[in-house]
Coordinates of C-alpha atoms in Angstrom, one line a residue:
Chain A
M1 CA 0.0 0.4 0.2
T2 CA 1.1 4.0 -1.3
A3 CA 1.0 6.7 1.7
R4 CA -2.0 8.2 -0.5
R5 CA -4.0 4.9 -0.3
P6 CA -4.3 5.6 3.3
M7 CA -4.7 9.4 3.2
L8 CA -7.4 9.0 0.5
L9 CA -9.0 6.7 2.9
L10 CA -9.3 9.4 5.2
A11 CA -10.3 12.3 3.3
L12 CA -13.3 10.2 3.0
L13 CA -14.0 9.4 6.4
L14 CA -13.6 13.2 7.0
A15 CA -15.8 13.8 4.5
A16 CA -18.9 11.0 5.1
S17 CA -18.1 12.6 8.6
T18 CA -19.6 16.2 8.4
L19 CA -22.7 14.8 5.6
P20 CA -24.4 13.6 9.2
L21 CA -23.7 16.9 10.8
A22 CA -26.2 18.4 7.0
G23 CA -28.2 15.3 7.4
M24 CA -28.5 15.9 11.8
A25 CA -30.1 19.7 10.7
A26 CA -32.6 18.3 8.1
G27 CA -33.7 15.9 10.0
Q28 CA -34.4 17.3 13.9
G29 CA -36.9 19.2 12.0
E30 CA -38.9 15.6 8.9
A31 CA -38.4 14.2 13.2
N32 CA -41.0 17.4 14.7
A33 CA -43.2 17.2 11.9
T34 CA -43.5 13.3 12.1
N35 CA -45.1 13.4 15.7
P36 CA -48.7 13.2 16.0
P37 CA -50.8 16.4 17.3
P38 CA -52.0 15.4 21.0
A39 CA -55.2 13.4 21.8
A40 CA -58.1 15.9 22.5
S41 CA -59.1 13.2 24.3
A42 CA -58.5 9.6 25.7
R43 CA -60.8 7.8 24.2
V44 CA -59.4 9.3 21.0
Q45 CA -56.3 9.3 22.0
H46 CA -57.1 5.2 23.0
E47 CA -57.9 4.4 19.2
D48 CA -54.5 5.8 18.4
D49 CA -52.7 3.7 20.1
E50 CA -55.0 0.6 19.2
N51 CA -54.8 2.2 14.7
A52 CA -50.9 2.0 15.8
R53 CA -50.6 -1.2 17.4
A54 CA -53.2 -2.7 14.4
E55 CA -51.2 -1.2 12.0
G56 CA -47.9 -2.1 13.9
E57 CA -48.4 -5.9 13.6
R58 CA -49.6 -5.7 9.5
R59 CA -46.4 -3.6 8.3
F60 CA -44.0 -6.4 11.7
H61 CA -45.6 -9.4 9.1
A62 CA -45.3 -7.5 6.1
N63 CA -41.3 -7.2 6.7
C64 CA -39.7 -8.8 9.9
G65 CA -39.3 -12.9 8.0
R66 CA -38.7 -11.4 5.0
C67 CA -35.0 -12.7 5.8
H68 CA -35.2 -14.6 8.7
Q69 CA -38.0 -16.7 10.8
S70 CA -39.9 -13.6 12.3
P71 CA -38.3 -13.1 15.6
H72 CA -39.7 -12.6 18.8
K73 CA -40.8 -10.6 21.3
L74 CA -37.2 -9.7 23.5
P75 CA -36.7 -6.7 26.8
P76 CA -37.9 -3.1 24.5
R77 CA -34.5 -1.3 25.4
M78 CA -33.0 -3.7 23.5
M79 CA -35.6 -4.3 20.7
A80 CA -35.4 -0.3 20.1
T81 CA -32.0 -1.6 19.1
I82 CA -32.4 -4.5 17.2
V83 CA -35.5 -2.5 15.6
R84 CA -32.7 0.1 14.8
H85 CA -29.9 -2.5 13.6
M86 CA -32.5 -3.4 11.6
R87 CA -33.8 -0.1 9.6
V88 CA -30.2 -0.1 8.5
R89 CA -29.4 -3.0 7.8
A90 CA -33.1 -4.2 6.0
T91 CA -33.8 -1.2 5.1
I92 CA -36.3 -0.4 6.8
T93 CA -38.6 2.7 6.2
D94 CA -38.6 5.3 9.4
E95 CA -42.3 4.5 9.5
D96 CA -41.9 0.9 9.8
M97 CA -39.1 1.2 12.4
R98 CA -41.7 3.6 14.7
L99 CA -44.5 1.3 14.4
I100 CA -42.2 -2.0 15.0
L101 CA -40.8 -1.3 17.1
R102 CA -44.3 0.4 19.4
Y103 CA -45.5 -3.3 18.1
M104 CA -42.7 -5.0 19.5
T105 CA -42.9 -3.7 22.6
Q106 CA -46.3 -3.5 24.3
Chain B
M1 CA 0.9 -7.6 -3.5
L2 CA 3.9 -7.1 -1.8
P3 CA 3.9 -9.1 1.7
L4 CA 3.5 -6.4 4.7
S5 CA 5.8 -6.2 7.3
P6 CA 5.0 -6.2 11.4
N7 CA 6.1 -3.3 11.2
S8 CA 3.5 -1.5 9.0
R9 CA 1.4 -4.1 10.0
R10 CA 1.2 -2.9 13.2
S11 CA 0.9 0.7 11.9
K12 CA -1.5 0.6 9.8
R13 CA -3.5 -1.3 12.8
R14 CA -2.9 1.6 14.5
F15 CA -4.3 4.5 12.2
F16 CA -7.2 2.5 12.1
A17 CA -6.8 2.6 15.6
A18 CA -6.9 6.6 15.0
L19 CA -10.2 6.6 12.4
L20 CA -12.5 4.5 15.7
A21 CA -11.6 7.3 17.4
L22 CA -11.7 9.9 15.1
F23 CA -15.8 8.4 14.8
L24 CA -16.3 8.3 18.2
A25 CA -15.4 11.2 19.2
P26 CA -19.2 13.1 17.6
V27 CA -20.5 10.3 18.8
V28 CA -20.0 10.4 22.3
H29 CA -20.4 14.7 21.9
A30 CA -23.8 13.4 20.8
Q31 CA -24.9 11.7 23.5
S32 CA -23.9 13.4 25.4
Q33 CA -26.0 16.4 24.3
G34 CA -28.3 14.0 25.5
Q35 CA -30.5 14.6 22.8
D36 CA -32.7 11.0 22.9
S37 CA -35.7 12.1 24.1
E38 CA -37.6 8.1 22.6
A39 CA -39.6 6.8 25.3
I40 CA -37.3 3.9 25.0
S41 CA -33.9 4.4 24.9
P42 CA -32.1 1.8 23.3
V43 CA -29.5 -0.4 25.3
P44 CA -26.2 -1.9 23.4
V45 CA -27.2 -5.0 23.4
F46 CA -24.9 -8.3 22.2
T47 CA -26.1 -10.9 19.7
M48 CA -24.1 -14.4 18.1
G49 CA -25.6 -17.1 15.2
T50 CA -23.6 -20.4 16.2
G51 CA -23.3 -23.9 14.5
F52 CA -22.1 -26.9 14.0
I53 CA -22.5 -28.1 10.6
T54 CA -20.9 -31.6 9.1
T55 CA -21.3 -31.6 5.9
F56 CA -19.9 -35.0 3.7
E57 CA -18.6 -33.6 -0.1
G58 CA -17.5 -36.7 -1.3
G59 CA -17.9 -38.2 0.4
T60 CA -16.0 -37.3 3.3
P61 CA -16.0 -35.6 6.2
H62 CA -16.0 -32.2 6.9
L63 CA -17.0 -30.7 11.0
G64 CA -17.2 -26.9 10.9
P65 CA -17.9 -25.4 14.3
L66 CA -18.9 -21.6 14.5
V67 CA -19.3 -18.9 16.2
A68 CA -19.9 -15.3 15.1
P69 CA -20.4 -12.6 17.9
L70 CA -22.1 -9.0 17.1
I71 CA -22.0 -6.1 19.3
L72 CA -24.5 -3.1 18.7
V73 CA -24.1 0.0 20.3
P74 CA -26.5 2.9 19.4
V75 CA -25.5 6.4 20.8
G76 CA -28.3 8.3 21.0
Q77 CA -31.5 8.9 18.7
K78 CA -29.9 8.6 15.7
W79 CA -26.4 6.3 15.8
L80 CA -24.8 2.5 16.1
F81 CA -22.8 1.7 15.7
E82 CA -22.6 -2.4 15.3
T83 CA -19.2 -5.0 14.9
R84 CA -19.5 -8.9 14.1
G85 CA -16.5 -12.2 13.6
T86 CA -17.0 -14.9 12.5
I87 CA -14.9 -17.4 13.8
E88 CA -14.9 -20.7 11.5
A89 CA -12.8 -24.1 11.4
D90 CA -12.9 -27.0 8.9
L91 CA -12.2 -29.4 10.4
A92 CA -11.2 -33.0 8.2
P93 CA -9.1 -36.1 8.6
P94 CA -6.4 -36.5 6.2
P95 CA -6.4 -39.3 2.9
G96 CA -5.4 -42.1 5.6
S97 CA -6.4 -41.0 8.2
D98 CA -9.2 -41.1 11.0
D99 CA -7.9 -37.8 12.5
F100 CA -10.3 -34.7 11.5
K101 CA -7.2 -31.5 10.9
G102 CA -7.9 -27.8 10.4
S103 CA -7.7 -24.5 11.6
A104 CA -9.8 -22.0 12.6
E105 CA -10.1 -19.4 9.9
K106 CA -10.8 -15.3 11.5
S107 CA -12.1 -12.9 10.3
V108 CA -13.4 -9.4 10.3
D109 CA -17.0 -9.2 8.7
Y110 CA -17.9 -5.5 9.9
V111 CA -16.6 -2.7 12.5
Q112 CA -18.6 0.2 11.4
L113 CA -20.2 3.0 12.9
D114 CA -23.5 3.9 10.6
Y115 CA -25.4 7.4 11.0
I116 CA -29.2 7.8 10.4
A117 CA -29.3 11.2 9.2
N118 CA -33.1 12.0 7.5
R119 CA -35.6 8.9 6.8
Y120 CA -34.0 9.3 3.0
L121 CA -30.2 9.2 3.9
T122 CA -28.4 6.5 6.1
V123 CA -24.5 7.1 6.4
T124 CA -21.9 3.8 7.0
A125 CA -18.2 4.7 7.5
G126 CA -16.3 1.9 7.9
R127 CA -15.9 -1.9 7.3
Y128 CA -18.9 -2.6 5.6
L129 CA -21.0 -6.0 4.3
I130 CA -21.0 -5.0 0.3
P131 CA -24.2 -4.7 -0.9
F132 CA -24.3 -6.8 -3.6
G133 CA -27.5 -8.9 -4.4
I134 CA -29.3 -10.8 -1.7
Y135 CA -27.5 -13.1 -0.2
N136 CA -23.7 -11.5 1.2
E137 CA -26.0 -8.7 3.3
R138 CA -29.1 -11.0 4.0
L139 CA -29.1 -14.4 4.0
Y140 CA -25.0 -15.6 4.9
P141 CA -25.6 -15.8 8.7
I142 CA -25.8 -19.1 9.8
W143 CA -28.5 -18.9 11.7
I144 CA -30.1 -17.3 9.2
R145 CA -29.6 -19.6 5.6
N146 CA -31.9 -21.7 5.2
L147 CA -29.0 -24.3 2.9
Q148 CA -26.1 -24.5 4.4
T149 CA -23.8 -24.5 1.4
D150 CA -23.1 -21.1 -0.3
P151 CA -24.8 -20.0 -3.7
L152 CA -21.5 -21.3 -6.3
I153 CA -22.0 -17.4 -7.7
L154 CA -21.4 -15.8 -3.6
P155 CA -18.4 -14.4 -4.8
I156 CA -19.2 -12.3 -8.0
G157 CA -20.2 -8.7 -6.3
G158 CA -18.7 -9.7 -3.4
S159 CA -15.1 -8.9 -4.0
E160 CA -13.3 -11.2 -2.9
Y161 CA -13.7 -11.1 0.8
G162 CA -17.4 -9.5 1.3
A163 CA -16.7 -6.3 2.8
G164 CA -15.5 -3.3 1.8
T165 CA -13.3 -0.2 4.3
G166 CA -14.4 3.4 3.3
A167 CA -17.7 4.8 3.0
M168 CA -22.1 4.0 2.1
V169 CA -25.1 5.9 1.7
R170 CA -28.3 3.4 1.9
G171 CA -31.7 4.2 3.0
G172 CA -35.4 2.8 2.6
F173 CA -38.8 4.6 1.8
D174 CA -41.9 5.0 0.4
L175 CA -42.4 6.4 -3.5
A176 CA -45.8 5.4 -3.1
P177 CA -48.3 4.1 -0.8
R178 CA -47.3 0.7 -0.1
V179 CA -44.2 1.2 -3.4
E180 CA -40.6 1.5 -1.0
L181 CA -37.3 2.1 -2.7
N182 CA -34.4 0.0 -0.7
Y183 CA -31.1 1.4 -2.0
A184 CA -27.2 1.1 -1.5
A185 CA -23.5 2.9 -3.2
Y186 CA -20.6 2.6 -1.4
F187 CA -17.0 3.1 -2.0
S188 CA -14.5 1.4 -1.0
A189 CA -10.5 1.3 -0.9
H190 CA -8.0 -1.3 -1.0
S191 CA -7.6 -2.8 2.4
S192 CA -4.4 -4.8 2.9
V193 CA -5.4 -4.9 7.4
S194 CA -4.9 -8.8 8.6
H195 CA -8.3 -10.6 8.4
M196 CA -9.8 -6.5 7.2
E197 CA -8.6 -6.8 3.6
S198 CA -10.8 -5.6 0.5
D199 CA -10.6 -4.0 -2.7
R200 CA -10.5 -0.8 -3.8
S201 CA -14.5 -1.2 -5.9
A202 CA -17.1 1.2 -5.9
G203 CA -21.3 -0.4 -6.5
G204 CA -24.6 -0.6 -5.1
R205 CA -27.2 -1.7 -5.1
A206 CA -31.4 -0.4 -5.5
G207 CA -35.1 -2.5 -5.0
I208 CA -38.3 -2.2 -5.5
F209 CA -39.9 -4.3 -1.9
L210 CA -44.2 -4.3 -2.1
P211 CA -45.0 -4.9 1.0
G212 CA -49.0 -5.8 0.3
P213 CA -47.7 -8.8 -1.5
R214 CA -44.6 -8.5 -0.6
I215 CA -42.7 -9.1 -3.8
E216 CA -38.6 -8.0 -3.9
L217 CA -37.4 -7.3 -7.5
G218 CA -33.5 -5.4 -7.7
G219 CA -30.4 -4.9 -9.5
S220 CA -26.8 -4.7 -7.9
F221 CA -23.8 -3.3 -9.8
Q222 CA -19.9 -3.3 -9.2
H223 CA -16.8 -2.4 -10.5
L224 CA -14.0 -3.1 -9.4
L225 CA -11.0 -0.1 -8.8
Q226 CA -8.1 -1.6 -9.7
E227 CA -6.2 -4.4 -11.7
D228 CA -8.6 -5.3 -14.2
R229 CA -11.2 -3.1 -13.3
T230 CA -13.9 -5.2 -14.1
N231 CA -17.4 -4.2 -13.8
S232 CA -20.3 -7.1 -12.2
F233 CA -23.8 -6.4 -11.7
G234 CA -26.6 -9.0 -10.7
F235 CA -30.6 -9.3 -10.8
H236 CA -32.7 -10.2 -7.9
F237 CA -36.1 -11.3 -7.0
E238 CA -37.5 -12.1 -4.2
W239 CA -41.5 -13.5 -3.3
Q240 CA -43.6 -14.0 -0.3
P241 CA -47.3 -14.7 -0.8
P242 CA -48.8 -13.6 2.1
P243 CA -51.1 -15.7 2.3
V244 CA -49.1 -18.9 2.3
P245 CA -45.6 -19.0 4.2
L246 CA -43.6 -19.8 1.5
D247 CA -40.2 -17.9 0.2
I248 CA -39.2 -17.7 -3.3
R249 CA -36.0 -16.8 -3.9
A250 CA -33.8 -15.4 -6.8
E251 CA -30.6 -14.5 -7.3
Y252 CA -28.4 -13.9 -11.5
A253 CA -24.8 -12.6 -11.3
R254 CA -22.8 -11.7 -14.3
S255 CA -18.5 -11.2 -13.6
H256 CA -15.3 -11.6 -15.6
D257 CA -14.4 -14.3 -13.9
G258 CA -18.3 -15.7 -14.7
S259 CA -21.7 -15.8 -14.2
G260 CA -24.9 -18.0 -13.4
Y261 CA -28.1 -18.3 -11.1
W262 CA -29.7 -19.3 -8.3
I263 CA -33.7 -20.5 -7.2
E264 CA -35.1 -21.2 -3.8
S265 CA -37.8 -22.2 -2.1
A266 CA -39.0 -22.5 1.1
Y267 CA -42.1 -24.1 2.9
R268 CA -43.2 -24.4 6.1
L269 CA -45.1 -26.8 7.0
S270 CA -47.3 -24.7 9.4
Q271 CA -51.3 -24.8 7.7
S272 CA -50.3 -28.1 7.4
P273 CA -54.0 -30.0 7.4
V274 CA -52.0 -33.4 9.4
W275 CA -49.9 -33.1 12.2
Q276 CA -50.3 -29.7 12.6
S277 CA -47.9 -29.5 15.6
A278 CA -45.7 -31.2 15.3
L279 CA -45.1 -30.1 11.3
R280 CA -45.5 -27.3 12.0
H281 CA -42.1 -26.0 13.4
V282 CA -40.8 -27.9 9.4
Q283 CA -39.3 -26.7 7.3
V284 CA -38.9 -28.5 3.2
V285 CA -36.4 -26.2 0.6
A286 CA -35.0 -27.0 -2.7
R287 CA -32.8 -25.2 -4.8
M288 CA -31.3 -25.3 -8.0
Q289 CA -28.4 -23.3 -9.6
Q290 CA -26.2 -23.1 -13.6
F291 CA -22.4 -21.8 -13.0
Y292 CA -21.0 -20.4 -15.9
A293 CA -17.5 -20.1 -15.8
G294 CA -16.3 -17.1 -17.5
A295 CA -12.3 -15.6 -19.0
G296 CA -11.3 -14.5 -15.5
E297 CA -10.2 -16.9 -13.2
S298 CA -11.2 -16.2 -9.4
D299 CA -9.6 -18.9 -6.3
E300 CA -13.5 -18.0 -5.4
M301 CA -15.1 -19.5 -7.8
A302 CA -16.0 -22.6 -10.2
D303 CA -13.7 -22.7 -12.9
V304 CA -15.5 -25.4 -14.4
D305 CA -19.4 -24.7 -16.2
T306 CA -20.7 -26.5 -12.6
N307 CA -25.0 -27.3 -12.1
Q308 CA -26.2 -28.1 -8.6
F309 CA -30.0 -28.6 -6.7
E310 CA -30.3 -29.5 -3.3
F311 CA -33.1 -30.0 -1.0
G312 CA -33.2 -28.7 3.2
L313 CA -35.6 -30.4 5.9
N314 CA -35.4 -27.4 8.5
Y315 CA -37.2 -28.1 12.0
Y316 CA -37.1 -25.1 14.2
F317 CA -37.3 -25.5 17.8
R318 CA -37.1 -21.9 18.1
D319 CA -36.9 -18.7 15.4
D320 CA -33.2 -18.9 16.7
M321 CA -33.1 -22.3 16.7
R322 CA -33.5 -25.2 14.7
F323 CA -31.8 -28.3 13.9
V324 CA -30.8 -28.4 9.6
S325 CA -30.0 -30.9 6.8
S326 CA -29.2 -31.4 3.2
Y327 CA -29.2 -33.3 0.6
G328 CA -27.3 -32.1 -2.9
R329 CA -25.8 -33.3 -6.2
Q330 CA -23.2 -30.7 -8.5
F331 CA -22.4 -32.1 -11.5
S332 CA -19.1 -30.3 -13.6
P333 CA -17.2 -31.6 -15.6
D334 CA -14.6 -32.2 -12.6
G335 CA -16.4 -34.9 -11.6
N336 CA -20.4 -35.4 -10.2
E337 CA -20.5 -35.7 -6.3
N338 CA -22.9 -35.5 -3.1
I339 CA -22.3 -32.9 -0.8
W340 CA -24.3 -34.1 2.5
T341 CA -25.5 -32.2 5.4
L342 CA -26.0 -32.5 8.8
G343 CA -26.4 -29.0 12.0
L344 CA -27.8 -27.5 14.0
T345 CA -27.4 -23.0 14.8
Y346 CA -28.8 -20.8 17.3
R347 CA -28.6 -17.1 17.5
L348 CA -29.1 -15.2 21.2
A349 CA -29.2 -12.3 22.1
L350 CA -28.0 -9.9 25.7
P351 CA -28.4 -6.9 26.6
L352 CA -24.8 -5.6 27.7
W353 CA -26.0 -3.5 30.5
P354 CA -27.2 -2.9 33.7
G355 CA -31.6 -2.9 33.3
G356 CA -31.7 -3.6 30.4
G357 CA -32.7 -6.9 30.0
K358 CA -36.5 -5.7 31.6

């Protein structure tokens, strides 16, 4: 390996490490935008929860058995890590990740 | 490639350690900012795929124990550090002997830092699995693959090592209601660091997934930026018709060194009308492959045209633990042979944080 290669690699990795900063700014606004407004009443809240759970279950069945057998539930804080892992590895969409995590931790 | 002196190897190791530190610095910083406001805060997780597979290839038994530990460290809301290594042995009796001999092989499959920038983009840096086709990234682990033998075309597009060193962008998002696009594009530098080798290459994969009928169709491309600077490309198809526990997967790939395809279907007998309680654990698998040798010479791939078919029978004790078996026959001008496999695979997952198991 010549000395130029590590330098090139370093430059590339540095460039990559600045990308997240730009994304951080973009992502922050978006995360806020997707949060639903507070529900007006407890009943509406309950229906929302039920719908989210059903939708989460549907998305779990559509996605989580695609590459391996559908996994069983694990403790919530581990599930949060693993669903993030699958978000990256399996390119699961952002909405899928949120709804599936909700379903898997209830 | 020139052989490396121990000195230059050490300095390279130091170089990679420095790079890793460089990457972890902003992560630690982000965490100390306390941006983690999600209801469930993720914890570091240790998982491991493991198994013991006995293979009879042309009559010779091979014992293959394998462990693949994996560590996941989430940081803040948007970062994930992940690394996986594999230690596997191939033990076989030398001709004329009854003793099993062989050596263990170690590799660092990936060490990467992911930043989930927004719903469209995740940026990955470090050593990562090359996203070419579906096998290397999605189906390779011992506890996932339905048949324990590698597809003949697996080396295509993965370079020699199946991993790259550099940066990758990837993501998956809705293109339209019930139509998802997923993509990955990377640039890899050459690396000769022991157990972490990679080729200089660039490439990517894109796919369309329809969550309704559960169909994915996609294509991959790789351009080697060293030696003979060849191109490879491939297509993949996956279908899991929702009402039936059936997985159909197929891949085609073409490179200078050869081309070919595999098509596999796996059926879980969970809807069997008879003996349901026992049969629902059983999965039957069939795979067919054809490989056409190319002009180039690769140590990884067959140098003659080869056909292979296999049948598998797996029994799932749980989603993460199973008994696996298969019979296959390979046809090539070098001679035909039978390939039997028999074994157990398991995946465990543990929290690496106090209270993470609650």
